[in-house]
Short mmCIF file of C-alpha atoms in Angstrom, two decimals:
data_model
loop_
_atom_site.label_atom_id
_atom_site.label_comp_id
_atom_site.label_asym_id
_atom_site.label_seq_id
_atom_site.Cartn_x
_atom_site.Cartn_y
_atom_site.Cartn_z
CA MET A 634 0.12 -0.32 -0.02
CA THR A 635 1.14 3.51 0.18
CA LEU A 636 -0.85 5.23 2.16
CA SER A 637 -0.66 7.89 4.33
CA LEU A 638 -2.35 8.88 7.75
CA ALA A 639 -2.52 12.42 8.28
CA ILE A 640 -3.50 13.64 11.53
CA ILE A 641 -3.58 17.28 13.55
CA THR A 642 -3.19 17.39 17.50
CA TYR A 643 -3.68 19.29 19.96
CA ASN A 644 -4.36 18.30 23.34
CA GLU A 645 -5.90 14.76 22.32
CA GLU A 646 -4.51 12.45 25.39
CA GLU A 647 -8.24 10.62 24.57
CA ASN A 648 -8.56 10.66 21.57
CA ILE A 649 -5.35 9.54 19.81
CA VAL A 650 -4.09 5.77 21.87
CA ARG A 651 -8.06 4.64 20.61
CA LEU A 652 -7.41 6.59 16.74
CA LEU A 653 -4.08 4.75 16.46
CA ASP A 654 -4.10 1.34 18.05
CA SER A 655 -7.41 1.50 14.59
CA LEU A 656 -5.28 1.98 11.42
CA GLU A 657 -2.03 1.06 12.55
CA ASP A 658 -2.63 -1.72 10.41
CA ILE A 659 -3.50 0.48 7.41
CA ALA A 660 -1.32 2.96 6.55
CA ASP A 661 2.48 2.71 6.07
CA GLU A 662 3.57 5.45 7.01
CA ILE A 663 1.39 7.97 10.46
CA ILE A 664 2.47 11.68 10.20
CA ILE A 665 1.34 13.93 13.26
CA LEU A 666 1.44 17.44 13.51
CA ASP A 667 1.08 18.98 16.41
CA SER A 668 0.75 22.43 18.42
CA PHE A 669 2.80 21.91 21.49
CA SER A 670 0.16 20.52 23.08
CA THR A 671 0.49 20.82 27.00
CA ASP A 672 -0.32 17.56 28.00
CA GLN A 673 0.50 14.01 27.38
CA THR A 674 -0.27 13.71 23.15
CA LYS A 675 3.51 14.26 22.38
CA GLU A 676 5.24 11.03 25.01
CA ILE A 677 2.33 9.14 24.16
CA CYS A 678 2.89 9.12 19.74
CA THR A 679 6.57 8.86 20.07
CA GLN A 680 6.23 6.23 23.15
CA LYS A 681 3.75 4.04 22.59
CA TYR A 682 4.37 4.53 18.63
CA PRO A 683 8.01 4.86 18.14
CA HIS A 684 6.90 4.00 14.08
CA VAL A 685 5.16 7.55 14.23
CA LYS A 686 6.61 10.42 12.17
CA PHE A 687 6.21 13.38 14.76
CA PHE A 688 6.16 16.67 14.33
CA GLU A 689 5.63 20.08 15.70
CA LYS A 690 4.76 23.44 13.88
CA LYS A 691 2.64 26.49 15.32
CA PHE A 692 -0.93 27.20 14.31
CA ASN A 693 -2.13 29.87 12.78
CA GLY A 694 -4.98 28.17 10.97
CA TYR A 695 -6.64 24.80 10.19
CA GLY A 696 -5.95 25.30 6.45
CA GLU A 697 -2.78 25.93 7.20
CA GLN A 698 -1.20 23.79 9.78
CA LYS A 699 -3.42 20.28 7.47
CA ASN A 700 -1.72 21.39 4.15
CA HIS A 701 1.95 21.08 5.79
CA ALA A 702 0.53 18.16 7.34
CA LEU A 703 -0.32 16.86 3.32
CA ASN A 704 3.37 18.75 2.61
CA LEU A 705 5.57 16.23 4.94
CA CYS A 706 3.40 13.27 3.64
CA SER A 707 5.08 11.30 0.68
CA HIS A 708 3.05 8.26 0.06
CA GLU A 709 0.71 8.42 -2.78
CA TRP A 710 -3.15 8.02 -0.84
CA ILE A 711 -3.32 10.81 1.70
CA LEU A 712 -6.36 9.65 4.90
CA PHE A 713 -6.48 12.79 6.24
CA LEU A 714 -8.89 12.21 10.34
CA ASP A 715 -9.10 14.09 12.86
CA ALA A 716 -7.70 12.75 16.75
CA ASP A 717 -11.65 12.26 17.39
CA GLU A 718 -12.43 10.08 14.73
CA VAL A 719 -12.10 6.37 14.17
CA PRO A 720 -13.59 4.06 10.76
CA ASP A 721 -15.54 0.87 11.63
CA GLU A 722 -14.49 -2.41 10.36
CA ASN A 723 -16.33 -1.50 6.65
CA LEU A 724 -14.68 1.83 5.84
CA LYS A 725 -10.53 -0.34 6.71
CA ARG A 726 -11.44 -2.27 4.14
CA ALA A 727 -12.73 -0.33 1.85
CA ILE A 728 -9.60 1.77 2.72
CA ARG A 729 -7.89 -0.88 1.81
CA LYS A 730 -9.42 -1.74 -1.84
CA ILE A 731 -8.79 1.70 -2.93
CA VAL A 732 -5.45 1.92 -2.29
CA SER A 733 -4.42 -1.26 -3.20
CA SER A 734 -6.27 -1.21 -6.37
CA GLU A 735 -4.07 -0.15 -9.77
CA ASN A 736 -7.21 1.23 -10.97
CA ALA A 737 -9.08 3.26 -8.24
CA GLU A 738 -12.38 4.53 -10.21
CA PHE A 739 -11.98 8.18 -8.27
CA ASN A 740 -9.06 10.09 -6.51
CA VAL A 741 -11.42 11.46 -3.51
CA TYR A 742 -13.15 9.95 -1.35
CA LYS A 743 -16.10 11.18 1.00
CA ALA A 744 -16.69 9.17 4.09
CA LYS A 745 -20.21 9.40 6.12
CA PHE A 746 -20.27 10.43 9.70
CA ASN A 747 -21.52 8.34 12.60
CA ASN A 748 -21.64 11.55 15.07
CA HIS A 749 -21.57 11.07 18.73
CA LEU A 750 -22.26 13.86 21.50
CA GLY A 751 -21.24 11.38 24.88
CA SER A 752 -22.79 7.99 24.33
CA HIS A 753 -25.54 8.91 22.32
CA LEU A 754 -25.78 8.33 18.36
CA ILE A 755 -26.73 11.64 16.02
CA LYS A 756 -29.10 11.05 13.88
CA PHE A 757 -31.22 14.69 13.19
CA GLY A 758 -30.30 18.57 13.55
CA GLY A 759 -27.72 18.27 10.05
CA TRP A 760 -25.65 15.84 12.68
CA GLY A 761 -27.28 12.85 10.67
CA ASP A 762 -26.08 13.47 6.92
CA VAL A 763 -22.33 14.51 7.46
CA CYS A 764 -20.20 13.45 4.18
CA ARG A 765 -16.77 14.86 4.41
CA GLU A 766 -13.72 14.58 2.19
CA ARG A 767 -11.08 12.17 4.20
CA LEU A 768 -9.59 10.01 1.68
CA PHE A 769 -7.96 11.40 -1.53
CA ARG A 770 -4.63 11.44 -3.71
CA LYS A 771 -1.85 14.44 -2.45
CA LYS A 772 -1.60 15.34 -6.12
CA TYR A 773 -4.74 15.98 -6.42
CA ALA A 774 -5.98 18.65 -3.58
CA LYS A 775 -5.49 20.55 -0.68
CA TYR A 776 -6.78 22.83 1.87
CA SER A 777 -8.20 26.39 1.62
CA ASP A 778 -5.78 28.29 4.09
CA ASP A 779 -9.39 29.33 6.50
CA LYS A 780 -8.76 29.70 9.80
CA VAL A 781 -11.44 27.95 10.76
CA HIS A 782 -14.21 25.80 8.71
CA GLU A 783 -11.80 24.84 5.90
CA PHE A 784 -12.38 22.62 3.24
CA LEU A 785 -10.13 20.58 0.18
CA ILE A 786 -9.79 21.94 -3.03
CA THR A 787 -9.80 20.15 -6.03
CA ASP A 788 -11.24 19.82 -9.31
CA GLN A 789 -12.12 16.10 -8.71
CA LYS A 790 -15.46 14.37 -8.79
CA SER A 791 -16.28 12.31 -5.25
CA GLY A 792 -16.54 8.75 -5.09
CA LEU A 793 -18.08 7.53 -1.00
CA LEU A 794 -16.60 4.62 1.20
CA ASP A 795 -18.78 1.89 2.49
CA GLY A 796 -18.46 2.12 6.38
CA LYS A 797 -18.66 4.77 8.43
CA LEU A 798 -16.26 7.78 10.63
CA ASP A 799 -17.45 7.49 13.77
CA HIS A 800 -17.52 10.90 15.19
CA TYR A 801 -16.22 11.43 19.30
CA THR A 802 -17.51 14.87 19.44
CA TYR A 803 -17.31 16.35 22.92
CA LYS A 804 -16.17 15.30 26.01
CA SER A 805 -17.81 17.07 28.40
CA ILE A 806 -19.90 20.41 27.90
CA HIS A 807 -16.54 22.34 29.52
CA HIS A 808 -14.88 21.01 26.77
CA HIS A 809 -18.13 21.89 24.08
CA VAL A 810 -17.85 25.60 25.89
CA SER A 811 -13.78 25.51 25.31
CA LYS A 812 -14.73 24.74 21.62
CA ILE A 813 -17.22 26.80 21.27
CA ASN A 814 -15.43 30.07 22.21
CA LYS A 815 -12.29 29.19 20.41
CA TYR A 816 -13.76 28.63 17.09
CA SER A 817 -16.34 31.42 17.77
CA ASP A 818 -12.47 34.07 18.20
CA MET A 819 -11.79 32.24 14.47
CA MET A 820 -14.15 32.63 12.60
CA ALA A 821 -14.62 36.33 13.51
CA GLU A 822 -11.29 36.80 12.84
CA LYS A 823 -11.86 35.17 9.43
CA MET A 824 -15.32 37.23 8.28
CA PHE A 825 -13.34 40.66 10.19
CA GLU A 826 -10.27 39.50 7.21
CA ARG A 827 -12.44 39.55 4.79
CA GLY A 828 -14.22 42.87 5.61
CA LYS A 829 -17.33 41.87 6.88
CA LYS A 830 -19.91 43.73 8.51
CA ILE A 831 -22.87 43.39 11.32
CA ASN A 832 -25.53 45.10 13.14
CA ARG A 833 -27.57 44.73 15.94
CA PHE A 834 -30.21 43.05 14.22
CA LYS A 835 -28.35 40.46 13.43
CA ILE A 836 -27.27 39.39 16.06
CA ILE A 837 -30.19 39.63 18.04
CA VAL A 838 -32.03 37.46 15.41
CA SER A 839 -29.66 34.86 13.57
CA PRO A 840 -29.17 32.59 17.19
CA THR A 841 -32.63 32.62 17.41
CA PHE A 842 -33.15 31.60 13.76
CA GLU A 843 -30.10 29.02 13.85
CA PHE A 844 -32.33 27.04 16.83
CA ILE A 845 -34.96 26.67 14.95
CA LYS A 846 -33.40 26.16 12.13
CA VAL A 847 -31.59 22.89 13.56
CA PHE A 848 -34.05 21.89 15.97
CA VAL A 849 -36.95 22.54 14.37
CA PHE A 850 -36.03 22.63 10.31
CA LYS A 851 -33.66 19.46 10.83
CA LEU A 852 -36.01 17.41 12.98
CA GLY A 853 -33.31 18.21 16.22
CA PHE A 854 -36.02 17.59 18.48
CA LEU A 855 -36.63 13.73 17.65
CA ASP A 856 -33.25 13.12 18.91
CA GLY A 857 -34.39 14.20 22.58
CA PHE A 858 -32.17 16.63 24.88
CA PRO A 859 -29.07 15.60 23.14
CA GLY A 860 -30.86 17.64 19.84
CA PHE A 861 -31.85 20.39 21.97
CA TYR A 862 -28.52 20.44 23.72
CA ILE A 863 -26.87 20.51 19.78
CA ALA A 864 -29.15 23.19 18.21
CA LYS A 865 -28.55 25.44 21.62
CA THR A 866 -25.28 25.84 21.65
CA MET A 867 -25.38 25.93 17.69
CA SER A 868 -27.20 29.45 18.57
CA TYR A 869 -24.71 30.43 21.28
CA TYR A 870 -22.34 30.09 18.40
CA THR A 871 -23.76 32.50 16.02
CA PHE A 872 -24.60 34.81 18.32
CA LEU A 873 -21.15 34.76 19.87
CA LYS A 874 -19.00 34.88 16.62
CA TYR A 875 -21.00 37.95 15.33
CA ILE A 876 -20.90 39.55 18.39
CA LYS A 877 -17.18 39.65 18.49
CA LEU A 878 -17.26 40.33 15.21
CA ARG A 879 -18.76 43.53 15.80
CA GLU A 880 -16.13 44.86 19.20
CA LYS A 881 -13.58 43.76 16.45
CA VAL A 882 -15.43 45.97 13.81
CA ARG A 883 -16.37 49.08 16.03
CA LEU A 884 -12.32 48.79 17.99
CA LEU A 885 -10.91 49.40 14.42
CA GLU A 886 -13.32 52.62 14.25
CA ILE A 887 -12.44 53.64 17.78
CA GLU A 888 -8.86 53.36 16.54
CA LYS A 889 -9.49 55.63 13.20
CA ASN A 890 -11.43 58.18 15.22
CA LYS A 891 -8.04 58.67 16.63
CA VAL A 892 -5.49 59.11 14.00
CA LYS A 893 -8.27 61.54 13.39
#
């Protein structure tokens, strides 16, 4: 096989063992690009898995970090996963078959997700029908340079892999809220850099609409209380990214007035 497994990490000691144990037998090369974790991620990767190629780089955004990890990979096929994702056996078989084939039908493949919130498998609210590119030939794709919500850039048609990726989203409410705060910071910065502005009306209305969209229109209520939790936190994330953008715009305006 000619498969490189690529992973970017930061404080993933609770996830990385599960992922590496599940994929040791299908990857020729494992590349981990870490953002100077403060937990035991580095020790686990370098001591328990000596064949892992472990690198460190300051984090400047997800797109840049992922593209740097891609450049470190030496094989034709790339399996790019997050540390909290684990392929099931059907997906692993599909990956083996494609990578070992001389004439794979596609150069880019998407994987279906099983998204877990704690012990709950989420089936609705936009979480139950997620497919994302995870397997591709290196020469046909790269990631956008977005700080957050990066995406794979390719001109190739994508196939769909058999099997699913189990995605273990958040280990606790504290962890989830911390990620919301981090992502909303980065999203506000991304919008600010693109010159986007926001008004009070949208700050007030958008979070409410996001809740209704996720909980009602996307049938999140069918997941019960976990569906309510997801809709509520998505609404909170929407509010944070816009209020943080407004703060950045106002600070810029204050600085401009000082110069005048």
